[in-house]
Each structure stands twice: as structure tokens, then as C-alpha cells.
mmCIF file of C-alpha atoms in Angstrom:
data_model
loop_
_atom_site.group_PDB
_atom_site.id
_atom_site.type_symbol
_atom_site.label_atom_id
_atom_site.label_comp_id
_atom_site.label_asym_id
_atom_site.label_seq_id
_atom_site.Cartn_x
_atom_site.Cartn_y
_atom_site.Cartn_z
ATOM 1 C CA MET A 1 -15.697 16.758 -13.956
ATOM 2 C CA LEU A 2 -17.019 13.774 -15.925
ATOM 3 C CA ARG A 3 -14.562 14.409 -18.765
ATOM 4 C CA PHE A 4 -11.744 14.724 -16.241
ATOM 5 C CA ALA A 5 -12.676 11.390 -14.639
ATOM 6 C CA LEU A 6 -13.034 9.604 -17.991
ATOM 7 C CA ARG A 7 -9.663 10.915 -19.140
ATOM 8 C CA ARG A 8 -7.940 9.678 -15.984
ATOM 9 C CA ILE A 9 -9.647 6.278 -16.229
ATOM 10 C CA LEU A 10 -8.589 5.894 -19.865
ATOM 11 C CA MET A 11 -5.022 6.781 -18.865
ATOM 12 C CA ALA A 12 -5.103 3.991 -16.264
ATOM 13 C CA VAL A 13 -6.059 1.306 -18.806
ATOM 14 C CA PRO A 14 -2.640 1.185 -20.581
ATOM 15 C CA THR A 15 -0.943 1.107 -17.188
ATOM 16 C CA LEU A 16 -2.965 -1.942 -16.152
ATOM 17 C CA LEU A 17 -2.189 -3.652 -19.459
ATOM 18 C CA ILE A 18 1.542 -2.998 -19.065
ATOM 19 C CA MET A 19 1.406 -4.364 -15.519
ATOM 20 C CA ALA A 20 -0.382 -7.504 -16.725
ATOM 21 C CA VAL A 21 2.266 -8.104 -19.400
ATOM 22 C CA SER A 22 5.063 -7.468 -16.873
ATOM 23 C CA VAL A 23 3.614 -9.909 -14.332
ATOM 24 C CA PHE A 24 3.118 -12.584 -16.998
ATOM 25 C CA VAL A 25 6.672 -12.237 -18.326
ATOM 26 C CA LEU A 26 8.253 -12.185 -14.849
ATOM 27 C CA ILE A 27 6.490 -15.396 -13.859
ATOM 28 C CA ARG A 28 7.604 -17.074 -17.086
ATOM 29 C CA LEU A 29 11.216 -16.134 -16.283
ATOM 30 C CA ILE A 30 11.124 -18.086 -13.002
ATOM 31 C CA PRO A 31 13.007 -21.385 -13.440
ATOM 32 C CA GLY A 32 11.041 -24.584 -13.033
ATOM 33 C CA ASP A 33 8.131 -26.430 -14.605
ATOM 34 C CA PRO A 34 4.664 -25.801 -13.112
ATOM 35 C CA ALA A 35 3.452 -29.158 -14.422
ATOM 36 C CA SER A 36 6.250 -31.010 -12.609
ATOM 37 C CA LEU A 37 5.444 -29.138 -9.390
ATOM 38 C CA MET A 38 1.763 -30.015 -9.624
ATOM 39 C CA LEU A 39 2.255 -33.716 -10.392
ATOM 40 C CA GLY A 40 5.436 -34.339 -8.403
ATOM 41 C CA ASP A 41 8.800 -35.785 -9.307
ATOM 42 C CA LEU A 42 7.426 -39.294 -9.877
ATOM 43 C CA ALA A 43 5.049 -38.283 -12.681
ATOM 44 C CA ASP A 44 5.585 -39.956 -16.032
ATOM 45 C CA ALA A 45 6.222 -38.090 -19.273
ATOM 46 C CA ALA A 46 2.727 -38.764 -20.650
ATOM 47 C CA SER A 47 1.019 -37.237 -17.582
ATOM 48 C CA LEU A 48 3.304 -34.199 -17.731
ATOM 49 C CA ALA A 49 2.600 -33.690 -21.435
ATOM 50 C CA ASP A 50 -1.155 -34.009 -20.874
ATOM 51 C CA LEU A 51 -1.115 -31.476 -18.044
ATOM 52 C CA ARG A 52 1.025 -29.034 -20.041
ATOM 53 C CA GLN A 53 -1.495 -29.291 -22.868
ATOM 54 C CA ARG A 54 -4.449 -28.638 -20.544
ATOM 55 C CA LEU A 55 -2.658 -25.655 -18.984
ATOM 56 C CA GLY A 56 -1.634 -24.321 -22.367
ATOM 57 C CA LEU A 57 2.075 -24.531 -21.503
ATOM 58 C CA ASP A 58 2.838 -26.193 -24.832
ATOM 59 C CA GLN A 59 1.671 -23.071 -26.713
ATOM 60 C CA SER A 60 3.725 -20.004 -27.617
ATOM 61 C CA LEU A 61 4.087 -17.240 -25.036
ATOM 62 C CA LEU A 62 1.779 -14.979 -27.023
ATOM 63 C CA ILE A 63 -1.008 -17.562 -27.071
ATOM 64 C CA GLN A 64 -0.404 -18.345 -23.390
ATOM 65 C CA PHE A 65 -0.739 -14.655 -22.543
ATOM 66 C CA GLY A 66 -3.931 -14.378 -24.588
ATOM 67 C CA ILE A 67 -5.502 -17.347 -22.781
ATOM 68 C CA TRP A 68 -4.356 -16.135 -19.367
ATOM 69 C CA PHE A 69 -5.429 -12.521 -19.917
ATOM 70 C CA GLY A 70 -8.820 -13.647 -21.204
ATOM 71 C CA ASN A 71 -9.305 -15.672 -18.033
ATOM 72 C CA VAL A 72 -8.185 -12.711 -15.907
ATOM 73 C CA LEU A 73 -10.809 -10.484 -17.517
ATOM 74 C CA GLN A 74 -13.396 -13.077 -16.424
ATOM 75 C CA GLY A 75 -12.055 -13.099 -12.841
ATOM 76 C CA ASP A 76 -10.287 -16.438 -13.204
ATOM 77 C CA LEU A 77 -6.696 -16.297 -11.906
ATOM 78 C CA GLY A 78 -6.300 -20.068 -11.941
ATOM 79 C CA ASN A 79 -5.935 -22.531 -9.069
ATOM 80 C CA SER A 80 -3.225 -22.805 -6.453
ATOM 81 C CA ILE A 81 -0.722 -25.592 -7.060
ATOM 82 C CA THR A 82 -0.321 -26.398 -3.359
ATOM 83 C CA SER A 83 -3.926 -26.136 -2.131
ATOM 84 C CA SER A 84 -5.910 -26.482 -5.409
ATOM 85 C CA GLN A 85 -8.067 -23.516 -4.283
ATOM 86 C CA PRO A 86 -9.112 -20.800 -6.753
ATOM 87 C CA VAL A 87 -6.570 -18.006 -6.574
ATOM 88 C CA LEU A 88 -8.926 -15.011 -6.625
ATOM 89 C CA PRO A 89 -10.967 -15.920 -3.484
ATOM 90 C CA LEU A 90 -7.719 -16.829 -1.714
ATOM 91 C CA VAL A 91 -6.158 -13.468 -2.597
ATOM 92 C CA LEU A 92 -9.284 -11.532 -1.603
ATOM 93 C CA ASP A 93 -9.503 -13.253 1.796
ATOM 94 C CA ARG A 94 -5.908 -12.359 2.580
ATOM 95 C CA PHE A 95 -6.223 -8.871 1.089
ATOM 96 C CA TRP A 96 -8.883 -7.735 3.555
ATOM 97 C CA ILE A 97 -6.582 -8.620 6.451
ATOM 98 C CA SER A 98 -3.760 -6.531 4.970
ATOM 99 C CA ALA A 99 -6.076 -3.713 3.905
ATOM 100 C CA ARG A 100 -7.485 -3.328 7.418
ATOM 101 C CA ILE A 101 -4.012 -2.923 8.917
ATOM 102 C CA VAL A 102 -2.771 -0.586 6.178
ATOM 103 C CA LEU A 103 -5.853 1.658 6.188
ATOM 104 C CA ILE A 104 -5.743 2.101 9.959
ATOM 105 C CA ALA A 105 -2.011 2.837 9.840
ATOM 106 C CA VAL A 106 -2.331 5.399 7.028
ATOM 107 C CA LEU A 107 -5.298 7.083 8.728
ATOM 108 C CA ILE A 108 -3.440 7.462 12.035
ATOM 109 C CA ALA A 109 -0.244 8.594 10.293
ATOM 110 C CA SER A 110 -2.152 11.212 8.282
ATOM 111 C CA VAL A 111 -4.080 12.571 11.253
ATOM 112 C CA LEU A 112 -0.900 12.959 13.304
ATOM 113 C CA ALA A 113 1.667 13.845 10.650
ATOM 114 C CA VAL A 114 -0.154 16.539 8.661
ATOM 115 C CA PRO A 115 -0.804 18.862 11.647
ATOM 116 C CA ALA A 116 2.706 18.147 12.970
ATOM 117 C CA GLY A 117 4.275 19.099 9.639
ATOM 118 C CA MET A 118 2.204 22.273 9.379
ATOM 119 C CA ILE A 119 3.096 23.309 12.928
ATOM 120 C CA ALA A 120 6.787 22.640 12.188
ATOM 121 C CA ALA A 121 6.530 24.940 9.153
ATOM 122 C CA TRP A 122 4.700 27.590 11.177
ATOM 123 C CA ARG A 123 7.481 27.519 13.809
ATOM 124 C CA GLN A 124 10.316 27.192 11.282
ATOM 125 C CA ASN A 125 13.821 26.944 12.774
ATOM 126 C CA SER A 126 12.441 26.802 16.311
ATOM 127 C CA THR A 127 13.230 24.052 18.806
ATOM 128 C CA LEU A 128 9.853 22.457 18.067
ATOM 129 C CA ASP A 129 10.579 22.488 14.327
ATOM 130 C CA LEU A 130 13.994 20.898 14.810
ATOM 131 C CA ALA A 131 12.524 18.255 17.121
ATOM 132 C CA LEU A 132 9.764 17.329 14.672
ATOM 133 C CA VAL A 133 12.071 17.240 11.655
ATOM 134 C CA GLY A 134 14.660 15.237 13.585
ATOM 135 C CA SER A 135 12.037 12.752 14.765
ATOM 136 C CA ALA A 136 10.669 12.424 11.230
ATOM 137 C CA THR A 137 14.155 11.747 9.866
ATOM 138 C CA VAL A 138 14.806 9.074 12.487
ATOM 139 C CA LEU A 139 11.457 7.362 11.851
ATOM 140 C CA LEU A 140 12.061 7.459 8.116
ATOM 141 C CA SER A 141 15.542 5.972 8.499
ATOM 142 C CA ILE A 142 14.541 2.929 10.563
ATOM 143 C CA PRO A 143 13.656 -0.131 8.408
ATOM 144 C CA THR A 144 10.163 -1.431 9.079
ATOM 145 C CA PHE A 145 11.336 -4.932 10.016
ATOM 146 C CA TRP A 146 13.761 -3.503 12.607
ATOM 147 C CA LEU A 147 11.131 -1.153 14.006
ATOM 148 C CA GLY A 148 8.724 -4.089 14.263
ATOM 149 C CA LEU A 149 11.296 -6.170 16.130
ATOM 150 C CA LEU A 150 11.955 -3.294 18.540
ATOM 151 C CA LEU A 151 8.231 -2.996 19.259
ATOM 152 C CA LEU A 152 8.029 -6.766 19.800
ATOM 153 C CA LEU A 153 10.905 -6.605 22.239
ATOM 154 C CA LEU A 154 9.480 -3.652 24.177
ATOM 155 C CA PHE A 155 5.720 -4.225 24.283
ATOM 156 C CA GLY A 156 5.651 -7.981 23.789
ATOM 157 C CA LEU A 157 8.603 -9.362 25.756
ATOM 158 C CA LYS A 158 9.683 -6.664 28.215
ATOM 159 C CA LEU A 159 6.396 -5.014 29.208
ATOM 160 C CA GLU A 160 4.148 -7.950 28.143
ATOM 161 C CA TRP A 161 1.348 -5.546 27.255
ATOM 162 C CA LEU A 162 0.584 -7.031 23.836
ATOM 163 C CA PRO A 163 0.672 -10.513 22.260
ATOM 164 C CA VAL A 164 3.963 -11.140 20.498
ATOM 165 C CA VAL A 165 2.908 -12.802 17.225
ATOM 166 C CA GLY A 166 -0.221 -14.300 15.704
ATOM 167 C CA TYR A 167 -3.602 -13.185 14.458
ATOM 168 C CA VAL A 168 -7.217 -13.481 15.532
ATOM 169 C CA SER A 169 -10.103 -12.668 13.224
ATOM 170 C CA PHE A 170 -12.399 -9.788 14.198
ATOM 171 C CA SER A 171 -15.362 -12.079 13.649
ATOM 172 C CA GLU A 172 -14.037 -14.485 16.296
ATOM 173 C CA ASN A 173 -12.918 -12.070 19.016
ATOM 174 C CA PRO A 174 -12.848 -8.319 18.231
ATOM 175 C CA THR A 175 -10.936 -7.407 21.400
ATOM 176 C CA ALA A 176 -8.204 -9.985 20.854
ATOM 177 C CA ALA A 177 -8.031 -9.124 17.153
ATOM 178 C CA LEU A 178 -7.449 -5.467 18.016
ATOM 179 C CA LEU A 179 -4.629 -6.375 20.398
ATOM 180 C CA TYR A 180 -2.911 -8.482 17.742
ATOM 181 C CA ILE A 181 -2.859 -5.729 15.118
ATOM 182 C CA ILE A 182 -1.710 -2.877 17.384
ATOM 183 C CA MET A 183 2.004 -3.489 16.864
ATOM 184 C CA PRO A 184 1.790 -4.043 13.085
ATOM 185 C CA VAL A 185 -0.221 -0.818 12.790
ATOM 186 C CA MET A 186 2.287 1.023 15.014
ATOM 187 C CA THR A 187 5.180 -0.213 12.876
ATOM 188 C CA LEU A 188 3.604 1.071 9.686
ATOM 189 C CA PHE A 189 2.272 4.414 10.880
ATOM 190 C CA LEU A 190 5.453 5.364 12.778
ATOM 191 C CA HIS A 191 7.559 4.732 9.685
ATOM 192 C CA GLU A 192 5.213 6.571 7.320
ATOM 193 C CA MET A 193 4.786 9.505 9.683
ATOM 194 C CA GLY A 194 8.340 10.529 8.882
ATOM 195 C CA VAL A 195 7.543 10.858 5.172
ATOM 196 C CA LEU A 196 4.272 12.708 5.708
ATOM 197 C CA ILE A 197 5.668 15.156 8.280
ATOM 198 C CA ARG A 198 8.436 16.213 5.923
ATOM 199 C CA MET A 199 6.056 16.614 2.977
ATOM 200 C CA ALA A 200 3.452 18.553 5.007
ATOM 201 C CA ARG A 201 6.170 20.845 6.331
ATOM 202 C CA ALA A 202 7.671 21.494 2.887
ATOM 203 C CA SER A 203 4.320 22.223 1.214
ATOM 204 C CA THR A 204 3.207 24.469 4.091
ATOM 205 C CA LEU A 205 6.450 26.456 3.961
ATOM 206 C CA GLU A 206 5.875 27.051 0.259
ATOM 207 C CA VAL A 207 2.301 28.252 0.839
ATOM 208 C CA LEU A 208 3.216 30.484 3.790
ATOM 209 C CA ARG A 209 5.515 32.498 1.504
ATOM 210 C CA LEU A 210 2.697 33.371 -0.933
ATOM 211 C CA ASP A 211 1.244 36.869 -1.184
ATOM 212 C CA TYR A 212 -2.282 35.974 -0.110
ATOM 213 C CA ILE A 213 -0.935 34.720 3.240
ATOM 214 C CA THR A 214 0.807 38.062 3.759
ATOM 215 C CA HIS A 215 -2.452 39.800 2.870
ATOM 216 C CA ALA A 216 -4.384 37.670 5.362
ATOM 217 C CA ARG A 217 -1.926 38.566 8.104
ATOM 218 C CA ALA A 218 -2.117 42.244 7.146
ATOM 219 C CA LYS A 219 -5.887 42.127 7.668
ATOM 220 C CA GLY A 220 -5.239 41.227 11.296
ATOM 221 C CA LEU A 221 -6.128 37.530 11.235
ATOM 222 C CA SER A 222 -4.635 35.390 13.966
ATOM 223 C CA GLU A 223 -1.822 32.974 13.095
ATOM 224 C CA SER A 224 -4.051 29.980 13.788
ATOM 225 C CA ALA A 225 -6.699 31.335 11.392
ATOM 226 C CA VAL A 226 -4.058 31.974 8.732
ATOM 227 C CA LEU A 227 -2.599 28.501 9.149
ATOM 228 C CA TRP A 228 -5.777 26.404 9.287
ATOM 229 C CA CYS A 229 -8.266 28.483 7.286
ATOM 230 C CA HIS A 230 -5.989 29.732 4.511
ATOM 231 C CA ALA A 231 -2.730 27.761 4.336
ATOM 232 C CA PHE A 232 -4.131 24.283 5.017
ATOM 233 C CA LYS A 233 -6.326 24.032 1.901
ATOM 234 C CA ASN A 234 -3.482 24.822 -0.473
ATOM 235 C CA ALA A 235 -0.762 22.986 1.450
ATOM 236 C CA PHE A 236 -2.645 19.705 1.752
ATOM 237 C CA GLY A 237 -2.730 18.927 -1.990
ATOM 238 C CA PRO A 238 0.837 17.578 -2.360
ATOM 239 C CA THR A 239 0.499 15.722 0.942
ATOM 240 C CA TRP A 240 -2.734 14.101 -0.291
ATOM 241 C CA THR A 241 -0.870 12.804 -3.334
ATOM 242 C CA LEU A 242 1.832 11.369 -1.082
ATOM 243 C CA ILE A 243 -0.795 9.732 1.134
ATOM 244 C CA GLY A 244 -2.095 7.900 -1.926
ATOM 245 C CA LEU A 245 1.414 6.752 -2.842
ATOM 246 C CA VAL A 246 2.042 5.632 0.738
ATOM 247 C CA LEU A 247 -1.212 3.683 0.779
ATOM 248 C CA GLY A 248 -0.353 1.888 -2.450
ATOM 249 C CA ASN A 249 3.227 1.207 -1.362
ATOM 250 C CA LEU A 250 2.138 -0.247 1.967
ATOM 251 C CA LEU A 251 -0.391 -2.566 0.335
ATOM 252 C CA GLY A 252 2.370 -3.802 -1.932
ATOM 253 C CA GLY A 253 5.170 -3.889 0.630
ATOM 254 C CA ILE A 254 3.463 -5.128 3.777
ATOM 255 C CA ALA A 255 5.029 -8.585 3.364
ATOM 256 C CA VAL A 256 7.919 -7.741 5.708
ATOM 257 C CA VAL A 257 5.656 -6.604 8.562
ATOM 258 C CA GLU A 258 3.298 -9.555 8.106
ATOM 259 C CA THR A 259 6.253 -11.936 8.215
ATOM 260 C CA VAL A 260 7.616 -10.359 11.406
ATOM 261 C CA PHE A 261 4.250 -10.525 13.184
ATOM 262 C CA THR A 262 3.009 -13.732 11.433
ATOM 263 C CA ILE A 263 -0.087 -11.958 10.086
ATOM 264 C CA PRO A 264 -1.838 -14.128 7.443
ATOM 265 C CA GLY A 265 -2.311 -11.275 5.001
ATOM 266 C CA LEU A 266 -1.633 -10.807 1.315
ATOM 267 C CA GLY A 267 2.080 -10.161 1.783
ATOM 268 C CA ARG A 268 2.524 -13.326 3.812
ATOM 269 C CA LEU A 269 0.606 -15.269 1.156
ATOM 270 C CA LEU A 270 2.994 -13.963 -1.499
ATOM 271 C CA VAL A 271 6.072 -14.905 0.541
ATOM 272 C CA ASP A 272 4.751 -18.415 1.258
ATOM 273 C CA SER A 273 3.847 -18.883 -2.410
ATOM 274 C CA ILE A 274 7.339 -17.873 -3.505
ATOM 275 C CA PHE A 275 8.912 -20.462 -1.204
ATOM 276 C CA ALA A 276 6.428 -23.083 -2.445
ATOM 277 C CA ARG A 277 6.903 -21.965 -6.066
ATOM 278 C CA ASP A 278 3.146 -21.728 -6.419
ATOM 279 C CA TYR A 279 3.152 -19.840 -9.730
ATOM 280 C CA PRO A 280 -0.588 -19.117 -10.067
ATOM 281 C CA VAL A 281 -0.754 -17.597 -6.570
ATOM 282 C CA ILE A 282 2.416 -15.552 -7.110
ATOM 283 C CA GLN A 283 1.019 -14.280 -10.403
ATOM 284 C CA GLY A 284 -2.364 -13.528 -8.856
ATOM 285 C CA CYS A 285 -0.862 -11.662 -5.884
ATOM 286 C CA LEU A 286 1.404 -9.527 -8.061
ATOM 287 C CA LEU A 287 -1.372 -8.692 -10.485
ATOM 288 C CA PHE A 288 -3.828 -7.868 -7.707
ATOM 289 C CA VAL A 289 -1.324 -5.626 -5.889
ATOM 290 C CA ALA A 290 -0.570 -3.799 -9.146
ATOM 291 C CA PHE A 291 -4.300 -3.369 -9.797
ATOM 292 C CA VAL A 292 -4.905 -1.983 -6.293
ATOM 293 C CA TYR A 293 -1.955 0.394 -6.624
ATOM 294 C CA VAL A 294 -3.258 1.785 -9.917
ATOM 295 C CA VAL A 295 -6.823 2.105 -8.580
ATOM 296 C CA VAL A 296 -5.689 3.864 -5.382
ATOM 297 C CA ASN A 297 -3.641 6.406 -7.320
ATOM 298 C CA LEU A 298 -6.497 6.872 -9.781
ATOM 299 C CA LEU A 299 -8.825 7.739 -6.892
ATOM 300 C CA VAL A 300 -6.215 10.123 -5.471
ATOM 301 C CA ASP A 301 -5.936 11.785 -8.871
ATOM 302 C CA LEU A 302 -9.707 12.130 -9.189
ATOM 303 C CA LEU A 303 -10.039 13.628 -5.691
ATOM 304 C CA TYR A 304 -7.075 15.990 -6.010
ATOM 305 C CA PRO A 305 -9.179 18.973 -7.202
ATOM 306 C CA VAL A 306 -11.334 18.560 -4.084
ATOM 307 C CA PHE A 307 -8.367 18.992 -1.735
ATOM 308 C CA ASP A 308 -6.418 21.563 -3.720
ATOM 309 C CA PRO A 309 -8.577 24.503 -4.884
ATOM 310 C CA ARG A 310 -5.767 25.690 -7.190
ATOM 311 C CA VAL A 311 -6.351 22.656 -9.443
ATOM 312 C CA THR A 312 -9.467 22.496 -11.603
ATOM 313 C CA ALA A 313 -10.980 19.273 -12.989
ATOM 314 C CA GLU A 314 -10.908 20.203 -16.622
#
């Protein structure tokens, strides 16, 4: 198991390096001069040249990348142009807001979607199967921003059960904070349920056709015992992989939902930084999201043998 883990970790290192290079190059392709943004339009040429020298902008791209990557390895992502705050603490503060919403949404979606997909496979071609597959297709087809607006219209404006937009910290008022994140969580887990239901159904159908399932039924086991005691262990592996991908994708793509519900999370920070052309924050957000995505999928890879007994950690 240790060799398996070390091999997967070593495979993740080149991926992180490629992501770092990609983020650096993409930011350098954005038009504009960071020094001019920091000092303003009225800055004189001498001040601009001095700042470019201190930031290393007068060096070649290779030297700039070396300086920047060395700072990244020390946990220094630079300072925000607009607020002058260190980027890393700013990103971490916003990340925990996004992570809380995403983790709750993925947990609820997994708990509801995996059994629903397995039951749909068990009752293949029945009315229940068609209803579940049809519902999953509809949920998967609705864009998250549109689903969020529909929930705002229904629960916020029509029924007035939940606050429309805004955010309250759990440390300030846990009850109010819970009310404010209900609709963002609903938006995410309803959309992702469609993906997970279809995957759980497909993997369960594949397992139910195997010989050992036929043997279990021939021994007189009930259908519920066959489904949950025998089929579940082998059918959950592919769904577990998809759950990891969904988790990483949501952490990287939550900007739309946070913008709709005005949640001050990592996605909203990225959007605001793009409009403000705050290059260090944009670079820090992109790099951090890429790092989280790689780490999440690394953990999924390491835990895969636990959930799928057919795979050995060799």
C-alpha cells in the first residue's frame, strides 16, 4: 500500500508543475501592465520602472517564473493589487466558505443519488427506472445559474421561506448562516445528482450481469441482500471516482453559483479579481483551485482500492 501511495503521489508532482506553468503563462498573456494598475495612470516613468524592477517584471519570462515558483514553494503568492493583502490568506479565507457549501452538496447528492441509481438498475425498464433516469436527465440538463434563479424565485420571492441573497458567517449566527446556504447547496446537489444517478445505475447494471450475482440469487438470497451486500461493493467503485471528479469540478466552478447568491467564496473572489484585473489574486486563485483538484483526485485514487475490492493497491 505504501508503494502504491508513493507512486500516485509522484505521478501528481508533474501534474502540479504543469498546472503551475500553465497558470503563469495564462496570466502573462492577459493584456495590461500590473505596475501601471498598482500605481495608477498618473504615475511617472521612473516610478513604473522602479516597481517593475522590484516585481521582477523587467526580467525574462523564465527568470520571472523561477522567482514566482520559488515564492510559491514558500507559501508566498504575492500581494493583492487592490487591497494590498497577502494573497494566500485571502484565498484560504474564501476557500473555506466555498468548501463548506461544496462538501455539503456533494455529500447530500451522493447519499441520495447512489441508492437511487442502484434501485433504478435493479428495476430496469420499470416505471420507477424511467422516472429516475428522466429526472436525472432533466437535472443534468439545467444550467446551474438557471436552476439557482428558479430556486430564488420559488423559495425566496414567492414562498419567502429563505433569504434571497447574502451570506452570514457560522461564527456570527449559525442558524442564519444555515438558511443562507440552503439554496446554493440545493442548486449544486440537484444538478450533480443527475450525473451520479446515471453513473450508479450504469455501474450497477454491469455488476448485476456478472456470474457471481447469478450464483448469489441461485443460493436463495433475497434481492435486497444481493443488491446491497454483493452488488454495492463492486458497483460503487466507478461512482466513487466520479464523486471525486464532481467534488473537484464544483470547487473550481462554483463561481457561477456564488455570483447568483452573492456568496463571498473563492469563485466570487476570482470573478471580482478578473474585473479588477488583480493579477496576483487571479493567479493565486487559479493555482490554488488546480492544487485542490489534483489533491482531491489523488485522495480518490488512493482510496479506490478500499471501495472497489476488485482493485488491489499494488
